[in-house]
Coordinates of C-alpha atoms in Angstrom, one line a residue:
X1 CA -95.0 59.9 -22.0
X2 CA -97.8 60.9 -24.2
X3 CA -99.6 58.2 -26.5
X4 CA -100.0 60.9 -29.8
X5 CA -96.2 62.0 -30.4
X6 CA -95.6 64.8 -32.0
X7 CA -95.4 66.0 -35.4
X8 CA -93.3 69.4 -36.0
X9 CA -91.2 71.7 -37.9
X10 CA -87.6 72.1 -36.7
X11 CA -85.8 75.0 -37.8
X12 CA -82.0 74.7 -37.6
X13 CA -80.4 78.3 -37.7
X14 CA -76.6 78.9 -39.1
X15 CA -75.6 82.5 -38.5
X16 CA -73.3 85.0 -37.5
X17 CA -73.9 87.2 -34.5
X18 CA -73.5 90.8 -35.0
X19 CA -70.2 90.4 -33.7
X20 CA -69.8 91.7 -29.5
X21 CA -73.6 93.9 -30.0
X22 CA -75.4 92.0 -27.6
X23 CA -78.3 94.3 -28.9
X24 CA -78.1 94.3 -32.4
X25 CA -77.8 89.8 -32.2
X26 CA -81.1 90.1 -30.4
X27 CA -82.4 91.8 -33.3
X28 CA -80.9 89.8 -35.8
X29 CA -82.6 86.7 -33.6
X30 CA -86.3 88.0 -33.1
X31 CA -86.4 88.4 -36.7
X32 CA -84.5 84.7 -37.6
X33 CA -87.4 83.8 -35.2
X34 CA -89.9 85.6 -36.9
X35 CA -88.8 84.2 -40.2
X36 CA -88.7 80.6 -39.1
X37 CA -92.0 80.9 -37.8
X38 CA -93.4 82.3 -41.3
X39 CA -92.2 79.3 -42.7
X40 CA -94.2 76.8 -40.3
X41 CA -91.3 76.0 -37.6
X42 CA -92.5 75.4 -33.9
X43 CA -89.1 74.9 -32.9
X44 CA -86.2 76.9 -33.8
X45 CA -82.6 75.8 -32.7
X46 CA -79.7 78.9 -32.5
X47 CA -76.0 78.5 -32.4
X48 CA -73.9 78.2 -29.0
X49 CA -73.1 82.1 -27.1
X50 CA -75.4 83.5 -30.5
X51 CA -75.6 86.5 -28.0
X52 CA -72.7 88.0 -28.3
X53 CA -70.8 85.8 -29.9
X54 CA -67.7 83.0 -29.4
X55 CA -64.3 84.1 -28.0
X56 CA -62.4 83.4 -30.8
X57 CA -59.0 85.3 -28.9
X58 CA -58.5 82.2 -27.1
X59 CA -57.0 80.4 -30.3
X60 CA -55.2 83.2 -32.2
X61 CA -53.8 85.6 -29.0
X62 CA -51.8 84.6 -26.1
X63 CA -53.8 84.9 -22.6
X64 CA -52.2 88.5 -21.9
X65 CA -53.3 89.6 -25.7
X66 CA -56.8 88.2 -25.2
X67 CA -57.3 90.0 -21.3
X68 CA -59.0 93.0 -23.2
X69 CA -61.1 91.1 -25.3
X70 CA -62.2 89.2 -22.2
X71 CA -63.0 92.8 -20.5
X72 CA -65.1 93.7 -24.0
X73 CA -66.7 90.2 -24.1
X74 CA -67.7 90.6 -20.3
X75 CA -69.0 94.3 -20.4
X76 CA -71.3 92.5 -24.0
X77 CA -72.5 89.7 -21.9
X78 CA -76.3 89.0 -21.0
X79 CA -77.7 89.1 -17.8
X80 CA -80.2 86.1 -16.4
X81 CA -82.8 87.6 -15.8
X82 CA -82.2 91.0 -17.8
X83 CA -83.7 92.8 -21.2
X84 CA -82.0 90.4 -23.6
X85 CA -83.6 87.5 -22.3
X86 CA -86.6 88.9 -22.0
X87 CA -86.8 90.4 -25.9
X88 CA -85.8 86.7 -26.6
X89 CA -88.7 85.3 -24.3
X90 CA -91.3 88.1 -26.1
X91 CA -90.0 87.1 -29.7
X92 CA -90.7 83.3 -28.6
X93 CA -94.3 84.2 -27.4
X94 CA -94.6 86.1 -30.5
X95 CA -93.7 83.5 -32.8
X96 CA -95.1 80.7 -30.9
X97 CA -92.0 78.6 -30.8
X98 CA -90.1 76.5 -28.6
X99 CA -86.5 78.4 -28.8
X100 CA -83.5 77.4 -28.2
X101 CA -81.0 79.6 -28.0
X102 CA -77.0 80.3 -26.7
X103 CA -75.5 83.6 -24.7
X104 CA -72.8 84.3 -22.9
X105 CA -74.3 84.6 -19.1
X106 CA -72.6 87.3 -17.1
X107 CA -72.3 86.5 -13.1
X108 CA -74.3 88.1 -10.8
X109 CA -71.6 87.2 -7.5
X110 CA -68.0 88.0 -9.9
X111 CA -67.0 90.1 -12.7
X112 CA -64.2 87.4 -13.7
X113 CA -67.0 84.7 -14.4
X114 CA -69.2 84.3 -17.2
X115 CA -70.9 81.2 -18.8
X116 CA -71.6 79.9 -22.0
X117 CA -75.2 78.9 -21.3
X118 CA -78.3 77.6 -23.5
X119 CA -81.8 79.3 -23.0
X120 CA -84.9 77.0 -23.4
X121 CA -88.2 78.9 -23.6
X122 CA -90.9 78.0 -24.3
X123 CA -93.8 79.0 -26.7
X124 CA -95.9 81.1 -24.3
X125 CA -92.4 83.3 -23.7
X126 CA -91.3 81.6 -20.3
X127 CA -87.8 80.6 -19.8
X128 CA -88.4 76.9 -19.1
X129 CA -83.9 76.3 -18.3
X130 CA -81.0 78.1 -18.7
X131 CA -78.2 75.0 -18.7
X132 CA -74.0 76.2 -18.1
X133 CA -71.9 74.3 -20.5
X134 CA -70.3 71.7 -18.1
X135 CA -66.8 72.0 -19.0
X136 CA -64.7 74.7 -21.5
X137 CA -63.4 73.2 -24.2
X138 CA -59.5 73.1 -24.3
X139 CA -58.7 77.1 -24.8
X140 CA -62.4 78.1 -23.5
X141 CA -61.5 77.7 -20.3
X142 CA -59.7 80.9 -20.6
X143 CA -63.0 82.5 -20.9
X144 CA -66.0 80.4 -19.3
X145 CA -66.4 79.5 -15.7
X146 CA -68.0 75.6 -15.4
X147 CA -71.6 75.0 -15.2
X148 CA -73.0 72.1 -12.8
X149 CA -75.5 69.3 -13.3
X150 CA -78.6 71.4 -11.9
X151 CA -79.4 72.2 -15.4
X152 CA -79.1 68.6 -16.7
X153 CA -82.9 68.5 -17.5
X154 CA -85.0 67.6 -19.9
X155 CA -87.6 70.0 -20.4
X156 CA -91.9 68.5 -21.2
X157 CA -92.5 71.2 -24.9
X158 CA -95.4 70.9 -26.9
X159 CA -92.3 69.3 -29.6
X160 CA -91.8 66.7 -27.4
X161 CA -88.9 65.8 -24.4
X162 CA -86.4 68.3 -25.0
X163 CA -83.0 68.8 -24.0
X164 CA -80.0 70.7 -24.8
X165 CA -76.5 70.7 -24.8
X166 CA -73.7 73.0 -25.9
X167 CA -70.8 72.0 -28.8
X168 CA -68.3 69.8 -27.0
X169 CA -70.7 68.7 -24.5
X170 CA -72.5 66.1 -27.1
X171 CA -69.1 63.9 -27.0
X172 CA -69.7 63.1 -23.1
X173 CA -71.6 60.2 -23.1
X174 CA -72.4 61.0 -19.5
X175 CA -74.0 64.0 -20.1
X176 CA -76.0 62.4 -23.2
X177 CA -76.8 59.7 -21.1
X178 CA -78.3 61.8 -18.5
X179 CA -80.7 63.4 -20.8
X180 CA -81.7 60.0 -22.6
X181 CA -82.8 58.9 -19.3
X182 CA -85.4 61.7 -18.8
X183 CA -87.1 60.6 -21.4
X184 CA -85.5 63.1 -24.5
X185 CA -87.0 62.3 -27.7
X186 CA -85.3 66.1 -29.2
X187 CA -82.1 67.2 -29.0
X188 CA -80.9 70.3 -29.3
X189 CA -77.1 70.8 -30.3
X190 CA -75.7 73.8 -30.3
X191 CA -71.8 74.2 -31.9
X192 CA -69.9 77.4 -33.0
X193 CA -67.9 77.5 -36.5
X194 CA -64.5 76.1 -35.2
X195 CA -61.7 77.4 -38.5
X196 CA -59.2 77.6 -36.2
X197 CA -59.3 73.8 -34.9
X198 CA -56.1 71.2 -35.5
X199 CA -55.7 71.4 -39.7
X200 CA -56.7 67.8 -39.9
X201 CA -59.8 68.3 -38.0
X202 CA -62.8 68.5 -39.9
X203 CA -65.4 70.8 -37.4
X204 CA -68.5 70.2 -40.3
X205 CA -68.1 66.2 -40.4
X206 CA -67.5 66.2 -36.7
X207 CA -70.6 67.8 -36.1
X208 CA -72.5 65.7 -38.2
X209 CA -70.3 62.4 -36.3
X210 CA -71.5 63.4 -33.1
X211 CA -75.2 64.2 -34.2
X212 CA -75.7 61.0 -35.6
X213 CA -73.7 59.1 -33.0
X214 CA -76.9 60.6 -30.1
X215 CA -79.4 59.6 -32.7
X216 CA -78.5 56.5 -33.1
X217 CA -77.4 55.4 -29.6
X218 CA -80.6 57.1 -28.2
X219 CA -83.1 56.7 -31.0
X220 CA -84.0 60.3 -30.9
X221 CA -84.1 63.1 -33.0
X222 CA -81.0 65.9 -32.6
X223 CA -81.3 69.3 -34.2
X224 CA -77.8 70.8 -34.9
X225 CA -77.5 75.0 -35.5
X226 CA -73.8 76.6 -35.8
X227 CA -72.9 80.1 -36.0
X228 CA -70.6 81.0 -38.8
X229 CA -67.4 83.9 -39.3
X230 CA -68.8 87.2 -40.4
X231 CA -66.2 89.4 -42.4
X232 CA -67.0 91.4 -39.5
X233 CA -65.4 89.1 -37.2
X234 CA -62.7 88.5 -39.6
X235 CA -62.1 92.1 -39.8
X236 CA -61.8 92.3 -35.4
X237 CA -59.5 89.2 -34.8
X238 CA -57.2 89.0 -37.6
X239 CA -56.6 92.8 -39.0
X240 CA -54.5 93.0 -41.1
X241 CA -52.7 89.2 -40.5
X242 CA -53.3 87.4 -44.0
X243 CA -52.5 83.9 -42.6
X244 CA -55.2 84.4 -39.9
X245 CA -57.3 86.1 -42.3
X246 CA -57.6 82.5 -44.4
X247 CA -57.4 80.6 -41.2
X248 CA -60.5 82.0 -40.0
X249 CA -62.2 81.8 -43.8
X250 CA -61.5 78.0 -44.0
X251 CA -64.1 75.6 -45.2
X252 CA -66.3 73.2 -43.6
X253 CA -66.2 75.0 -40.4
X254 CA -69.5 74.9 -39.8
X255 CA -73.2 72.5 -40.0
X256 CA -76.1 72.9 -39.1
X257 CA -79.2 70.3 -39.9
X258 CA -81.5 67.9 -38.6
X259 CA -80.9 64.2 -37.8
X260 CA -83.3 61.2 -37.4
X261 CA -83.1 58.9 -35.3
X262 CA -81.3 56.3 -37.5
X263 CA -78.8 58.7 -37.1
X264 CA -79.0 59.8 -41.0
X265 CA -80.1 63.4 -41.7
X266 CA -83.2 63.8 -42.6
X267 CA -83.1 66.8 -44.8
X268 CA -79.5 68.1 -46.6
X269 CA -77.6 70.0 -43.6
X270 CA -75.6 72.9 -44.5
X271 CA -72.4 74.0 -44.7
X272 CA -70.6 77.3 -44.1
X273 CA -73.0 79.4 -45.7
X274 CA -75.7 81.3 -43.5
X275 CA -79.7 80.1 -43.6
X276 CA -82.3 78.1 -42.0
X277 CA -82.5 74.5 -42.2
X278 CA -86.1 72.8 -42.1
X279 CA -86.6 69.5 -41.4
X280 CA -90.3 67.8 -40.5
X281 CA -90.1 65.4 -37.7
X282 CA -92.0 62.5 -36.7
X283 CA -91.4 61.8 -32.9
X284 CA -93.2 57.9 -33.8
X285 CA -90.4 57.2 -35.9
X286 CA -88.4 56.7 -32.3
X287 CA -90.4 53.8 -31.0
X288 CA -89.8 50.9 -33.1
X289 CA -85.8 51.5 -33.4
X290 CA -86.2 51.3 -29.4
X291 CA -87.1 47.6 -29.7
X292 CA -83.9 46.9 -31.1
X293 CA -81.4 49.4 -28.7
X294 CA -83.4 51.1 -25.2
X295 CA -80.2 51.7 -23.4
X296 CA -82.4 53.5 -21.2
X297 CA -84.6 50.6 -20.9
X298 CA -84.0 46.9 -21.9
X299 CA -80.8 47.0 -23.9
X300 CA -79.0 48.2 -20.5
X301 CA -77.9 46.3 -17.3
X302 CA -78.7 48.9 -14.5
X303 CA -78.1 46.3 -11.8
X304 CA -74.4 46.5 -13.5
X305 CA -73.9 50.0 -14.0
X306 CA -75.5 53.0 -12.1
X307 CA -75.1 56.8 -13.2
X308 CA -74.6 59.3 -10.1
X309 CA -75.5 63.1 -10.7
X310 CA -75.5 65.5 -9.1
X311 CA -78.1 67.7 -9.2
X312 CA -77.2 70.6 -6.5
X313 CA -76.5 73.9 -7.9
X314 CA -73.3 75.1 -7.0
X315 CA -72.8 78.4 -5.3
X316 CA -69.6 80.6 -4.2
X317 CA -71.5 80.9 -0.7
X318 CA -74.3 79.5 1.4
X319 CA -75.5 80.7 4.6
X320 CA -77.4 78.7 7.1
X321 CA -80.5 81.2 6.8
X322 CA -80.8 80.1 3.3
X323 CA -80.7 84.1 2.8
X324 CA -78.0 83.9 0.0
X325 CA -78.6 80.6 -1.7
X326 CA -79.8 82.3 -5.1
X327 CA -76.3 84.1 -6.7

């Protein structure tokens, strides 16, 4: 690990995706990329699936009222590689940023399988991972196929050990875990606005409970971006329903920000409303809060407890040849 940490300017984007356009989000994020970049940010954090956008049919249809939606979600999704990703690497290179950024991965093996997956790339334009959100959250899994551990990595940026992981992911403590003990000094946290959880769940102060929970634990920094509800999307899943209407425009749906790793924010994160949060951090400020709490180092018992992952893609078919071992 480098001697002269880094000193940066995280951008933290809360946005809508142009709702099911897989073209017109990419434009909407080269130029939020652009913009950030203007303003001084080297690294600039999107919301989870940005590209197209988050099945939101799961929660308000039943499964054979949602089937279509799947179809239009899957005929919207990005391919890996494929032009979306590569507009996305371009604007990076562009702007000179580390980006961060969510889409909805289309299979190349199955027409029934896409994943919600988190593109790293970094500021020369190359596509540095591409990690599957492990497991669906609750009605997701009518949507998104499973990722696997292969893309557990931290990733060596010019802001520092990065690693990412997508909404519900950052309550695993496994998963955390596993990128705490590459090394990661930044997190990235991707969430979507969630106005159609439980009514006594609050999505922005959960957000911010889980942020500062992996700051504190791992002493690092964890930049947080959230898409929000677009009348446009309002407009597609409820229609003319007025109770789903205000469902979907509830409040504190949404957060985005920037967390130190004392696990208090360190600028003002917002709520609901679209913008860019900008936040300098100080990757030095991580070392002397590690004297006190290393649970990747001296505040853990390792001949007591031992993480297992595995790392081995996982793939519908292998053939001894090795011919088919890329999908």
């Amino acid at each position: 690990m480098p001697q002269d940490l880094p000193r940066f300017t995280a951008a933290a984007v809360q946005a809508a995706p142009v709702y099911l356009d897989p073209d017109a989000t990419v434009d909407k994020a080269v130029a939020l990329i652009a913009e950030a970049a203007r303003n001084g940010a080297q690294l600039v954090v999107f919301p989870e699936v940005f590209v197209p956008g988050y099945p939101y049919w799961n929660w308000t249809m039943n499964p054979i009222q949602g089937s279509p939606w799947f179809e239009r979600l899957q005929r919207a999704a990005v391919d890996l590689p494929g032009p979306h990703v590569e507009a996305l690497c371009a604007a990076a290179r562009r702007a000179g940023v580390v980006l961060v950024i969510g889409v909805n991965e289309r299979a190349a093996h199955s027409l029934g399988a896409l994943y919600n997956t988190m593109l790293t790339i970094g500021p020369d334009g190359t596509l540095l991972g591409a990690h599957r959100k492990l497991v669906p959250t609750w009605a997701e899994k009518l949507t998104w196929t499973p990722g696997d551990g292969s893309s557990l990595r931290v990733h060596d940026t010019p802001v520092g050990p990065l690693g990412v992981l997508a909404c519900g992911e950052n309550t695993n403590p496994l998963a955390r875990f596993t990128l705490l003990a590459q090394g990661e000094l930044v997190h990235a946290a991707s969430y979507i606005a969630l106005p159609v959880a439980p009514e006594d769940y609050d999505m922005a102060e959960a957000i911010a409970l889980r942020a500062a929970a992996h700051c504190f634990e791992g002493k690092v920094f964890t930049v947080v971006s959230c898409s929000t509800v677009s009348p446009e999307i309002v407009d597609l899943i409820a229609g003319e329903d007025q109770e789903l209407r205000k469902q979907l425009a509830r409040p504190r749906s949404a957060l985005s920000g920037v967390f130190g790793p004392d696990g208090r924010p360190v600028v003002e994160p917002l709520v609901d409303e679209e913008g860019i949060v900008y936040a300098e951090i100080d990757l030095a400020r991580c070392i002397q809060p590690k004297q006190m709490h290393d649970i990747v180092g001296h505040y853990n018992r390792f001949d007591v407890f031992r993480l297992h992952v595995d790392p081995r893609p996982h793939r519908p078919v292998l053939f001894p040849d090795g011919s088919k071992e890329d999908e």
